[in-house]
CSV table of C-alpha atoms and ligand atoms in Angstrom, one decimal:
chain,number,residue,atom,x,y,z
F,1,MET,CA,122.2,88.9,68.1
F,2,THR,CA,121.5,89.8,71.6
F,3,ALA,CA,120.1,93.2,72.4
F,4,THR,CA,122.0,96.2,73.5
F,5,ILE,CA,119.7,96.8,77.2
F,6,ILE,CA,118.7,100.6,77.0
F,7,ASP,CA,119.4,101.2,80.7
F,8,GLY,CA,115.7,103.4,81.8
F,9,LYS,CA,116.6,103.4,85.3
F,10,ALA,CA,120.5,104.9,84.7
F,11,PHE,CA,118.6,107.2,82.4
F,12,ALA,CA,116.1,108.1,85.2
F,13,ALA,CA,118.6,108.8,87.7
F,14,GLN,CA,120.7,111.1,85.1
F,15,VAL,CA,117.6,113.4,84.2
F,16,ARG,CA,117.0,113.1,88.0
F,17,ALA,CA,120.6,114.9,88.7
F,18,GLN,CA,119.6,117.6,85.7
F,19,VAL,CA,116.9,118.6,87.9
F,20,THR,CA,118.2,118.7,90.8
F,21,THR,CA,121.1,120.8,89.2
F,22,HIS,CA,118.4,122.7,87.5
F,23,VAL,CA,116.2,123.1,90.8
F,24,ALA,CA,119.4,124.4,92.8
F,25,MET,CA,119.9,127.3,90.4
F,26,LEU,CA,116.4,128.5,90.6
F,27,LYS,CA,116.4,128.3,94.1
F,28,GLU,CA,119.4,130.6,94.1
F,29,LYS,CA,116.8,133.2,92.1
F,30,GLY,CA,114.6,132.2,95.5
F,31,ILE,CA,112.3,130.0,93.0
F,32,VAL,CA,111.5,126.5,94.5
F,33,PRO,CA,109.5,124.9,92.0
F,34,GLY,CA,106.4,123.0,93.4
F,35,LEU,CA,104.4,120.0,92.1
F,36,ALA,CA,101.0,119.7,93.0
F,37,VAL,CA,99.6,116.0,93.2
F,38,VAL,CA,95.9,115.1,93.8
F,39,LEU,CA,94.6,111.8,94.3
F,40,VAL,CA,90.9,111.1,94.8
F,41,GLY,CA,89.7,107.5,96.5
F,42,ASN,CA,91.9,104.6,97.6
F,43,ASP,CA,93.3,102.9,95.0
F,44,PRO,CA,96.0,100.9,95.7
F,45,ALA,CA,98.3,101.1,92.6
F,46,SER,CA,97.7,105.1,92.5
F,47,ASP,CA,98.4,105.4,96.4
F,48,VAL,CA,102.0,103.7,95.5
F,49,TYR,CA,102.4,106.2,92.3
F,50,VAL,CA,101.3,109.0,94.1
F,51,THR,CA,103.6,107.8,97.4
F,52,SER,CA,106.8,107.6,95.2
F,53,LYS,CA,106.2,110.9,93.4
F,54,GLY,CA,105.9,112.8,96.1
F,55,LYS,CA,109.5,110.6,97.2
F,56,MET,CA,111.2,111.8,93.9
F,57,THR,CA,109.7,115.3,94.2
F,58,ARG,CA,111.4,116.5,97.6
F,59,GLU,CA,114.5,114.4,96.9
F,60,VAL,CA,115.2,116.4,93.6
F,61,GLY,CA,115.1,119.7,95.9
F,62,MET,CA,111.4,120.8,94.3
F,63,GLU,CA,108.6,121.5,97.0
F,64,GLY,CA,105.7,118.5,96.8
F,65,PHE,CA,101.9,119.0,97.6
F,66,GLU,CA,99.7,116.2,98.1
F,67,HIS,CA,95.7,116.2,98.1
F,68,ARG,CA,94.4,113.1,99.4
F,69,LEU,CA,90.5,112.9,98.8
F,70,PRO,CA,88.0,110.5,99.6
F,71,ASP,CA,86.1,108.7,96.8
F,72,THR,CA,82.9,110.3,97.9
F,73,THR,CA,84.4,113.9,96.6
F,74,SER,CA,81.9,115.6,94.2
F,75,GLU,CA,83.4,116.7,91.2
F,76,ALA,CA,82.6,120.3,92.2
F,77,ASP,CA,84.7,120.1,94.9
F,78,LEU,CA,87.6,118.6,92.9
F,79,LEU,CA,87.4,121.7,90.4
F,80,ALA,CA,87.6,124.0,93.1
F,81,LEU,CA,90.6,121.8,94.9
F,82,ILE,CA,92.0,122.5,90.7
F,83,ASP,CA,91.3,125.9,90.3
F,84,GLN,CA,92.5,127.1,94.0
F,85,LEU,CA,95.9,125.1,92.6
F,86,ASN,CA,95.6,127.1,89.3
F,87,GLN,CA,95.9,130.0,91.1
F,88,ASP,CA,98.4,129.5,93.9
F,89,ASP,CA,102.0,130.8,93.0
F,90,LYS,CA,103.9,128.2,94.9
F,91,VAL,CA,102.8,125.3,92.2
F,92,HIS,CA,104.4,125.1,89.1
F,93,GLY,CA,102.8,121.6,88.3
F,94,ILE,CA,99.9,119.7,89.1
F,95,LEU,CA,99.0,116.4,88.3
F,96,VAL,CA,95.7,114.6,88.8
F,97,GLN,CA,96.1,111.2,89.4
F,98,LEU,CA,94.1,108.9,87.0
F,99,PRO,CA,91.7,107.1,86.9
F,100,LEU,CA,89.5,109.4,88.6
F,101,PRO,CA,86.4,107.8,90.3
F,102,ALA,CA,83.3,106.5,88.1
F,103,HIS,CA,80.9,109.3,88.5
F,104,MET,CA,83.7,112.2,87.9
F,105,ASP,CA,83.9,113.2,84.0
F,106,SER,CA,87.9,113.1,83.6
F,107,ALA,CA,88.0,115.2,80.7
F,108,LYS,CA,86.4,118.0,82.2
F,109,VAL,CA,88.8,117.5,85.3
F,110,ILE,CA,91.8,118.1,83.4
F,111,ASN,CA,90.9,120.3,81.1
F,112,ALA,CA,90.3,122.6,83.8
F,113,LEU,CA,93.7,122.8,85.4
F,114,ASP,CA,95.8,125.3,83.8
F,115,PRO,CA,97.4,124.1,80.7
F,116,ALA,CA,101.0,125.6,81.9
F,117,LYS,CA,100.9,124.2,85.1
F,118,ASP,CA,99.5,120.5,82.9
F,119,VAL,CA,102.6,118.4,83.5
F,120,ASP,CA,101.0,115.2,82.4
F,121,GLY,CA,100.3,117.0,79.1
F,122,PHE,CA,96.6,115.5,79.1
F,123,HIS,CA,95.0,119.1,78.8
F,124,ILE,CA,93.6,119.4,75.2
F,125,LEU,CA,95.2,122.6,74.7
F,126,ASN,CA,98.5,120.6,75.2
F,127,VAL,CA,97.4,117.9,72.8
F,128,GLY,CA,96.7,120.8,70.2
F,129,LEU,CA,100.2,122.4,70.7
F,130,LEU,CA,102.3,118.9,70.4
F,131,GLY,CA,100.0,117.8,67.5
F,132,THR,CA,100.7,120.7,65.5
F,133,GLY,CA,104.3,120.7,66.4
F,134,GLN,CA,104.4,123.7,69.1
F,135,LYS,CA,105.6,124.0,72.2
F,136,ALA,CA,103.9,121.8,74.6
F,137,MET,CA,103.6,119.9,77.8
F,138,VAL,CA,104.3,116.7,77.0
F,139,PRO,CA,102.8,113.4,78.3
F,140,CYS,CA,105.6,112.4,80.5
F,141,THR,CA,105.8,108.2,79.1
F,142,PRO,CA,105.9,109.2,75.5
F,143,LEU,CA,108.6,111.7,76.4
F,144,GLY,CA,110.7,109.3,78.3
F,145,SER,CA,110.6,107.2,75.3
F,146,LEU,CA,111.0,109.5,73.4
F,147,MET,CA,114.7,110.2,75.0
F,148,MET,CA,116.0,107.0,75.4
F,149,LEU,CA,115.3,106.7,71.4
F,150,ARG,CA,116.8,109.4,71.0
F,151,ASP,CA,120.2,108.7,73.0
F,152,HIS,CA,120.9,105.4,71.2
F,153,HIS,CA,120.1,106.3,67.9
F,154,GLY,CA,120.5,110.0,67.3
F,155,SER,CA,118.8,111.2,64.3
F,156,LEU,CA,115.3,108.8,64.3
F,157,SER,CA,115.0,110.4,60.7
F,158,GLY,CA,113.6,108.2,57.8
F,159,LEU,CA,113.0,105.2,60.5
F,160,HIS,CA,109.7,103.4,60.4
F,161,ALA,CA,108.3,103.4,63.8
F,162,VAL,CA,105.0,100.8,64.7
F,163,VAL,CA,103.4,102.0,68.0
F,164,LEU,CA,101.3,99.2,69.4
F,165,GLY,CA,98.4,101.2,71.4
F,166,ARG,CA,96.3,104.1,70.2
F,167,SER,CA,95.4,105.3,74.1
F,168,ASN,CA,95.2,109.4,74.5
F,169,ILE,CA,98.1,108.6,77.5
F,170,VAL,CA,100.6,106.9,75.3
F,171,GLY,CA,100.0,105.6,72.0
F,172,LYS,CA,98.9,108.7,70.3
F,173,PRO,CA,101.1,111.3,72.0
F,174,MET,CA,104.2,108.7,70.9
F,175,ALA,CA,103.4,108.6,67.5
F,176,GLN,CA,103.2,112.6,67.5
F,177,LEU,CA,106.6,112.3,68.9
F,178,LEU,CA,108.0,110.0,66.7
F,179,LEU,CA,106.3,112.1,63.7
F,180,ASN,CA,107.9,115.2,64.9
F,181,ASP,CA,111.3,113.9,65.1
F,182,SER,CA,110.4,112.6,61.5
F,183,CYS,CA,110.1,109.1,61.3
F,184,THR,CA,107.3,107.3,59.5
F,185,VAL,CA,104.8,106.2,61.9
F,186,THR,CA,102.1,103.4,61.6
F,187,ILE,CA,99.5,103.3,65.3
F,188,ALA,CA,98.7,100.0,65.9
F,189,HIS,CA,95.7,98.8,67.6
F,190,SER,CA,92.7,95.9,68.6
F,191,ARG,CA,91.5,95.5,64.9
F,192,THR,CA,94.7,95.8,63.1
F,193,LYS,CA,95.5,93.1,61.3
F,194,ASP,CA,98.2,90.6,60.7
F,195,LEU,CA,100.1,92.6,63.8
F,196,PRO,CA,103.3,90.3,63.5
F,197,ALA,CA,103.7,91.0,59.8
F,198,LEU,CA,103.3,94.9,60.4
F,199,CYS,CA,105.7,94.8,63.4
F,200,ARG,CA,108.8,93.2,61.4
F,201,THR,CA,109.3,96.3,59.1
F,202,ALA,CA,109.5,98.4,62.0
F,203,ASP,CA,113.0,99.7,62.6
F,204,ILE,CA,111.9,101.1,65.8
F,205,LEU,CA,108.6,99.0,67.6
F,206,VAL,CA,107.0,100.4,71.0
F,207,ALA,CA,104.6,98.3,72.7
F,208,ALA,CA,102.0,99.7,74.7
F,209,VAL,CA,98.8,97.5,75.3
F,210,GLY,CA,98.7,96.3,78.5
F,211,ARG,CA,99.2,92.7,77.2
F,212,PRO,CA,101.6,90.5,79.0
F,213,GLU,CA,104.1,89.1,76.6
F,214,MET,CA,102.4,89.7,73.8
F,215,VAL,CA,105.0,90.7,71.6
F,216,THR,CA,107.2,87.9,71.0
F,217,GLY,CA,110.5,87.7,69.3
F,218,ASP,CA,108.9,86.3,66.0
F,219,TRP,CA,107.3,89.8,65.4
F,220,ILE,CA,111.0,91.7,65.6
F,221,LYS,CA,112.3,92.7,62.6
F,222,PRO,CA,116.6,91.9,63.6
F,223,GLY,CA,118.4,94.7,65.0
F,224,ALA,CA,115.3,96.5,65.6
F,225,THR,CA,115.0,98.4,68.7
F,226,VAL,CA,111.9,97.6,71.3
F,227,ILE,CA,110.1,100.0,73.7
F,228,ASP,CA,108.3,98.1,75.9
F,229,VAL,CA,105.9,100.7,77.8
F,230,GLY,CA,103.7,97.6,79.4
F,231,ILE,CA,103.6,97.0,82.9
F,232,ASN,CA,101.4,94.0,83.7
F,233,ARG,CA,101.0,93.1,87.3
F,234,ILE,CA,101.1,89.1,87.2
F,235,GLU,CA,101.0,86.1,89.5
F,236,ARG,CA,103.5,83.4,88.4
F,237,ASP,CA,104.5,80.4,90.2
F,238,GLY,CA,103.2,82.0,93.0
F,239,LYS,CA,105.2,84.9,93.2
F,240,LYS,CA,103.7,88.5,91.9
F,241,ARG,CA,105.5,90.2,89.5
F,242,LEU,CA,106.0,93.0,86.9
F,243,MET,CA,105.6,92.3,83.2
F,244,GLY,CA,105.8,93.8,79.9
F,245,ASP,CA,103.7,94.3,76.8
F,246,VAL,CA,107.2,92.3,75.2
F,247,GLU,CA,108.0,88.3,75.9
F,248,PHE,CA,111.9,89.3,76.6
F,249,ALA,CA,113.9,86.6,76.1
F,250,SER,CA,113.1,85.9,72.7
F,251,ALA,CA,112.7,89.7,71.8
F,252,ALA,CA,116.1,90.0,73.1
F,253,ALA,CA,117.8,87.5,71.0
F,254,VAL,CA,116.0,89.2,67.3
F,255,ALA,CA,116.3,93.2,68.6
F,256,GLY,CA,119.4,95.2,68.6
F,257,ALA,CA,118.1,97.4,71.4
F,258,ILE,CA,115.2,96.9,73.9
F,259,THR,CA,114.1,98.3,76.9
F,260,PRO,CA,113.4,95.8,79.9
F,261,VAL,CA,110.2,96.1,82.3
F,262,PRO,CA,111.0,97.0,85.3
F,263,GLY,CA,113.9,99.5,84.8
F,264,GLY,CA,112.9,100.6,81.5
F,265,VAL,CA,110.3,102.6,80.5
F,266,GLY,CA,108.9,103.3,84.1
F,267,PRO,CA,111.8,105.2,85.8
F,268,MET,CA,111.5,107.4,83.0
F,269,THR,CA,107.8,108.4,83.1
F,270,ILE,CA,108.7,109.7,86.7
F,271,ALA,CA,111.6,111.5,85.7
F,272,CYS,CA,110.0,113.2,82.9
F,273,LEU,CA,107.4,114.8,85.5
F,274,LEU,CA,110.0,116.4,87.2
F,275,ALA,CA,111.7,117.7,84.4
F,276,ASN,CA,108.3,118.9,83.0
F,277,THR,CA,107.8,120.7,86.4
F,278,VAL,CA,111.3,122.3,86.0
F,279,THR,CA,110.1,123.1,82.3
F,280,ALA,CA,106.8,124.6,83.3
F,281,CYS,CA,108.4,126.5,86.7
F,282,CYS,CA,110.9,128.5,84.1
F,283,ARG,CA,108.4,129.4,81.5
F,284,ALA,CA,106.1,130.7,84.4
F,285,ASN,CA,109.4,132.9,85.2
F,286,GLY,CA,110.4,133.7,82.0
F,287,LEU,CA,113.6,131.9,82.1
F,288,ALA,CA,115.6,129.2,80.4
F,289,GLU,CA,114.8,125.6,80.3
F,290,PRO,CA,117.1,123.3,81.2
F,291,GLU,CA,118.3,121.7,78.0
F,292,GLY,CA,117.1,118.0,76.4
F,293,LEU,CA,114.5,117.8,78.8
F,294,THR,CA,112.1,118.9,76.0
F,295,PRO,CA,111.2,117.2,72.8
D,1,LIG,P1,95.1,101.0,77.3
D,1,LIG,O1,93.8,100.3,77.7
D,1,LIG,O2,94.6,102.8,77.5
D,1,LIG,O3,95.4,101.5,75.4
D,1,LIG,C1,95.7,100.2,75.1
D,1,LIG,C2,96.1,99.9,73.2
D,1,LIG,O4,96.2,98.5,73.1
D,1,LIG,C3,94.5,100.0,72.7
D,1,LIG,O5,95.1,101.3,72.0
D,1,LIG,C4,94.2,99.0,72.6
D,1,LIG,O6,93.5,98.8,71.3
D,1,LIG,C5,95.3,98.3,72.1
D,1,LIG,N1,95.4,96.6,72.4
D,1,LIG,C6,94.4,96.0,73.1
D,1,LIG,N2,95.0,94.3,73.2
D,1,LIG,C7,95.6,94.2,71.8
D,1,LIG,C8,95.7,93.6,71.0
D,1,LIG,N3,95.7,92.5,71.5
D,1,LIG,N4,96.1,93.8,69.7
D,1,LIG,C9,96.7,94.8,69.4
D,1,LIG,N5,96.1,96.1,70.3
D,1,LIG,C10,95.6,95.9,71.2
D,1,LIG,O7,96.4,101.4,77.6
D,1,LIG,P2,97.2,102.5,78.0
D,1,LIG,O8,98.3,103.3,76.9
D,1,LIG,O9,97.0,103.2,79.2
D,1,LIG,O10,99.3,101.6,78.7
D,1,LIG,C11,99.4,100.3,78.0
D,1,LIG,C12,100.6,99.9,79.2
D,1,LIG,O11,101.1,100.8,79.3
D,1,LIG,C13,99.3,98.9,80.1
D,1,LIG,O12,100.3,98.0,80.1
D,1,LIG,C14,99.8,100.5,81.3
D,1,LIG,O13,100.4,99.8,82.3
D,1,LIG,C15,101.8,100.7,80.8
D,1,LIG,N6,101.6,102.1,80.9
D,1,LIG,C16,103.2,102.3,81.5
D,1,LIG,C17,103.3,103.4,81.4
D,1,LIG,C18,105.1,103.5,82.4
D,1,LIG,O14,105.0,104.4,82.8
D,1,LIG,N7,105.7,102.7,81.9
D,1,LIG,C19,102.6,104.7,81.9
D,1,LIG,C20,101.3,104.1,81.3
D,1,LIG,C21,101.2,103.1,80.6
D,1,LIG,P3,92.0,99.5,70.8
D,1,LIG,O15,92.1,101.1,71.2
D,1,LIG,O16,91.3,99.3,69.7
D,1,LIG,O17,91.4,98.9,72.0
């Protein structure tokens, strides 16, 4: 079997086009959706993400506000900035780039966000709303992965999904979304026994472990759909490259469908951030949300 490649880059372009159309409609009503991104410190990978998020925000016609603070910033000063952004009517979405410097309490900072502006979906209220199947802001990476799965399968009802990884950012919300779509969900992690055998029972396998090429073709049930969330920066043959958590060639020979790295989940994550910002803006103004961009 040779798997269908799920093209996240093309899908993300469609999502951005839909966001662009909706932003234009909002602008006709005199409303400009705004996304504020806060970066503390000068971590090079975070810096690249923040620059790229700002560029994409402006490309879809939204207003982007970047706040770059030195790593010596106190937690109190960061909380004061968040309070200011919470009050600012021009700001509909706020993203605090993680990780924060070690002297800050990330949970305290994230929970200081107005939950309605929490476009990353990490605020404890949004976690609870998602967990109880209510309208929430949903974390971007799992949301993008769910969109691709729904697009490929139609209904996910009754499928067995194995989620490798139990982080608050990817694994847990991914499992929750799949459960809300009536999958039978198993969450696996570093203490799970006989991972390959468990993975071979999955109709849907989501890999979010941060281990380059850990999942190989012999872990995959023939015809299964594989979503590779992993982004691992490695150096091979003297060249720097991005690698997923799945060994693509052997997996693609067995799976029914698979997302590549790069060009799979990554582009969908940023597209969903923009989608969440438009959704937040519509909710703030009591207007209809764009269709298909929320679970
Ligand atoms: P974390 O490090 O927070 O979590 C990793 C999870 O994988 C943990 O639950 C851990 O288990 C589990 N794990 C680690 N090693 C093994 C192993 N050998 N066997 C089984 N389980 C294991 O990572 P994130 O969830 O934040 O990210 C996961 C990956 O996704 C990374 O590569 C990251 O770069 C990528 N990512 C990609 C995004 C995108 O836009 N495409 C966005 C966010 C992340 P335990 O809990 O037991 O330690």
